[in-house]
Coordinates of C-alpha atoms in Angstrom, one line a residue:
I1441 CA 99.6 85.4 99.3
F1442 CA 97.4 83.9 96.6
A1443 CA 98.2 86.6 94.1
A1444 CA 102.0 86.1 94.6
R1445 CA 101.6 82.6 93.2
L1446 CA 100.3 84.1 89.9
D1447 CA 102.1 85.6 86.9
E1448 CA 103.7 89.0 86.9
V1449 CA 100.9 90.8 85.2
S1450 CA 98.2 89.3 87.5
L1451 CA 100.3 90.3 90.5
A1452 CA 100.8 93.8 89.2
A1453 CA 97.1 94.2 88.4
H1454 CA 96.2 92.9 91.8
S1455 CA 98.6 95.4 93.4
I1456 CA 97.1 98.3 91.5
A1457 CA 93.6 97.3 92.4
V1458 CA 94.5 97.0 96.1
S1459 CA 96.1 100.4 95.9
V1460 CA 93.0 101.9 94.3
V1461 CA 90.4 100.3 96.7
S1462 CA 92.7 101.1 99.7
T1463 CA 92.5 104.8 98.6
T1464 CA 88.7 104.8 98.3
F1465 CA 88.4 103.0 101.6
M1466 CA 90.1 105.9 103.5
V1467 CA 87.0 108.1 103.3
P1468 CA 84.5 105.7 104.9
L1469 CA 87.2 104.7 107.4
G1470 CA 87.2 108.3 108.5
I1471 CA 83.4 108.4 108.5
S1472 CA 83.5 105.3 110.6
S1473 CA 85.7 106.9 113.2
A1474 CA 83.4 109.9 113.4
A1475 CA 80.4 107.6 113.7
A1476 CA 82.0 105.8 116.6
V1477 CA 82.5 109.1 118.4
R1478 CA 79.0 110.6 117.6
V1479 CA 77.1 107.4 118.4
G1480 CA 79.2 107.0 121.6
Q1481 CA 78.4 110.6 122.7
A1482 CA 74.7 110.1 122.0
I1483 CA 74.7 106.8 124.0
G1484 CA 76.6 108.6 126.8
R1485 CA 74.0 111.3 127.1
K1486 CA 71.2 108.7 127.0
D1487 CA 69.9 109.8 123.6
P1488 CA 69.1 106.7 121.6
H1489 CA 67.4 108.7 118.8
G1490 CA 70.6 110.8 118.5
A1491 CA 72.7 107.7 118.3
A1492 CA 70.4 106.3 115.5
V1493 CA 70.5 109.5 113.6
S1494 CA 74.3 109.8 113.9
G1495 CA 74.8 106.2 112.8
W1496 CA 72.4 106.4 109.8
T1497 CA 73.9 109.8 108.8
A1498 CA 77.3 108.2 108.7
V1499 CA 76.0 105.2 106.7
A1500 CA 74.4 107.6 104.2
L1501 CA 77.6 109.7 103.8
G1502 CA 79.7 106.5 103.4
S1503 CA 77.2 105.2 100.9
L1504 CA 77.2 108.4 98.9
F1505 CA 81.0 108.4 98.6
M1506 CA 81.4 104.6 98.0
G1507 CA 78.6 104.5 95.5
S1508 CA 80.3 107.3 93.6
A1509 CA 83.6 105.4 93.9
G1510 CA 82.0 102.3 92.6
L1511 CA 80.6 104.1 89.6
A1512 CA 84.0 105.6 88.8
L1513 CA 85.6 102.1 89.1
A1514 CA 82.9 100.6 86.8
L1515 CA 83.0 103.4 84.2
L1516 CA 86.6 104.4 84.2
P1517 CA 88.7 101.4 85.1
R1518 CA 91.1 101.6 82.2
W1519 CA 91.9 105.2 82.8
I1520 CA 92.5 104.6 86.5
V1521 CA 94.9 101.7 85.8
R1522 CA 96.7 104.0 83.2
I1523 CA 97.7 106.2 86.1
Y1524 CA 99.8 103.4 87.3
S1525 CA 101.1 101.9 84.1
P1526 CA 100.9 102.3 80.3
D1527 CA 101.3 98.6 79.7
P1528 CA 98.2 97.5 77.6
T1529 CA 98.1 93.9 79.1
L1530 CA 98.3 95.3 82.6
I1531 CA 95.6 97.9 81.8
D1532 CA 93.3 95.1 80.6
S1533 CA 93.9 92.9 83.7
G1534 CA 93.7 95.8 86.1
A1535 CA 90.5 97.0 84.6
V1536 CA 88.8 93.6 85.1
L1537 CA 89.8 93.7 88.8
L1538 CA 88.5 97.3 89.2
R1539 CA 85.2 96.3 87.7
I1540 CA 84.9 93.6 90.3
A1541 CA 85.8 96.1 93.0
A1542 CA 83.1 98.4 91.7
L1543 CA 80.6 95.7 92.8
F1544 CA 81.7 95.8 96.4
Q1545 CA 82.5 99.4 97.0
L1546 CA 79.1 100.2 98.5
F1547 CA 79.2 97.2 100.8
D1548 CA 82.8 97.9 101.8
G1549 CA 81.5 101.3 102.9
F1550 CA 78.6 99.7 104.7
Q1551 CA 80.8 97.3 106.6
I1552 CA 83.4 99.8 107.8
V1553 CA 80.9 102.6 108.7
T1554 CA 78.5 100.3 110.6
T1555 CA 81.5 98.8 112.4
G1556 CA 82.3 102.3 113.7
A1557 CA 78.7 103.0 114.6
L1558 CA 78.4 99.7 116.4
R1559 CA 81.7 100.3 118.2
G1560 CA 80.3 103.6 119.4
A1561 CA 77.3 101.7 120.7
G1562 CA 79.6 99.4 122.6
D1563 CA 79.2 96.4 120.2
T1564 CA 82.5 95.1 119.0
H1565 CA 81.4 91.5 119.1
S1566 CA 79.1 91.5 116.1
P1567 CA 81.5 93.1 113.7
M1568 CA 84.3 90.7 114.8
L1569 CA 82.0 87.7 114.1
A1570 CA 80.8 89.1 110.8
H1571 CA 84.4 89.8 109.6
L1572 CA 85.7 86.4 110.9
A1573 CA 82.9 84.5 109.1
G1574 CA 82.8 86.7 106.0
Y1575 CA 86.5 86.8 105.3
W1576 CA 87.9 83.5 106.7
A1577 CA 85.0 81.1 106.4
I1578 CA 83.5 82.4 103.1
G1579 CA 85.7 84.8 101.2
L1580 CA 89.0 83.0 101.5
P1581 CA 87.8 79.6 100.4
I1582 CA 85.9 81.1 97.5
S1583 CA 89.0 83.1 96.5
Y1584 CA 91.1 79.9 96.6
I1585 CA 88.6 77.8 94.7
F1586 CA 87.9 80.4 91.9
C1587 CA 91.6 81.4 91.6
F1588 CA 93.2 77.9 91.5
R1589 CA 90.5 75.3 91.0
Y1590 CA 88.6 77.2 88.3
H1591 CA 91.7 79.0 87.0
W1592 CA 90.2 82.4 87.2
G1593 CA 93.5 83.8 88.5
A1594 CA 93.4 87.2 90.2
S1595 CA 89.7 87.6 89.2
G1596 CA 88.9 84.6 91.4
I1597 CA 90.7 86.2 94.4
W1598 CA 88.6 89.4 93.9
A1599 CA 85.4 87.4 93.4
G1600 CA 85.9 85.9 96.9
L1601 CA 86.7 89.3 98.3
C1602 CA 83.6 90.7 96.7
T1603 CA 81.4 88.0 98.0
A1604 CA 82.8 88.4 101.5
L1605 CA 82.3 92.2 101.5
I1606 CA 78.8 92.1 100.2
L1607 CA 77.8 89.6 102.9
I1608 CA 79.6 91.4 105.7
G1609 CA 78.3 94.8 104.7
A1610 CA 74.7 93.6 104.4
A1611 CA 74.9 91.7 107.7
L1612 CA 76.3 94.7 109.6
V1613 CA 73.7 97.0 108.3
L1614 CA 71.1 94.6 109.6
V1615 CA 72.8 94.4 112.9
W1616 CA 73.0 98.2 113.2
R1617 CA 69.3 98.4 112.2
A1618 CA 68.4 95.9 114.9
S1619 CA 70.5 97.7 117.5
V1620 CA 68.9 101.1 117.0
R1621 CA 65.4 99.6 117.1
G1622 CA 65.8 97.8 120.3

C-alpha cells in the first residue's frame, strides 16, 4: 500500500524486489514444512533429542540456502533486475532494494524455518507474537517513517521490512533454542 503511493519507477522496483524475495522464500518455506513434520514426529515418539536435531538441521539448511541467496542479491542485484526490465532507471532502483533484501535473507530464513520447527513442537503462540510485534509494531511504523517522513521512498519501506525480519528471525531462533533446552 505504501509503495502504491510512490512514483512508477519506485513501484516497479518494489514489485520486482518482492517477486525476487518471494522466490527465494519458497525454499525455506518448504524446509519449514519439513521441520514441522520431523519435529512433530520426534515429539510424538518422545524423542526430544531427535526433535532438536531435526529443528537445527532445518535451520542449518535454510541458513545455507538463504545465506547464498543473500550473497547473490548483494553481489548481482543489477543482473537480477535486468531479468525483469532493461530500463536503466528501474535497474538502479531495483538494485538498491535487492541490496537491502540481501541484509535480511538469512533472518527471513531463520523466521520461517523456526516457525515450522516450533509448530512441530506445538508452539504456534510464540511465532504469532513475534510476527505481530515485528511486522505491525516495529516494521510498519519504521517503513512509514523512513518512506514518507524521511523521504527514502521504497528504500524506506524495505528498511522497515529488513528491521522487522532481523528482529523476528533472531527472536525465533532464541525461542527455538530455549524450547529444545527445556
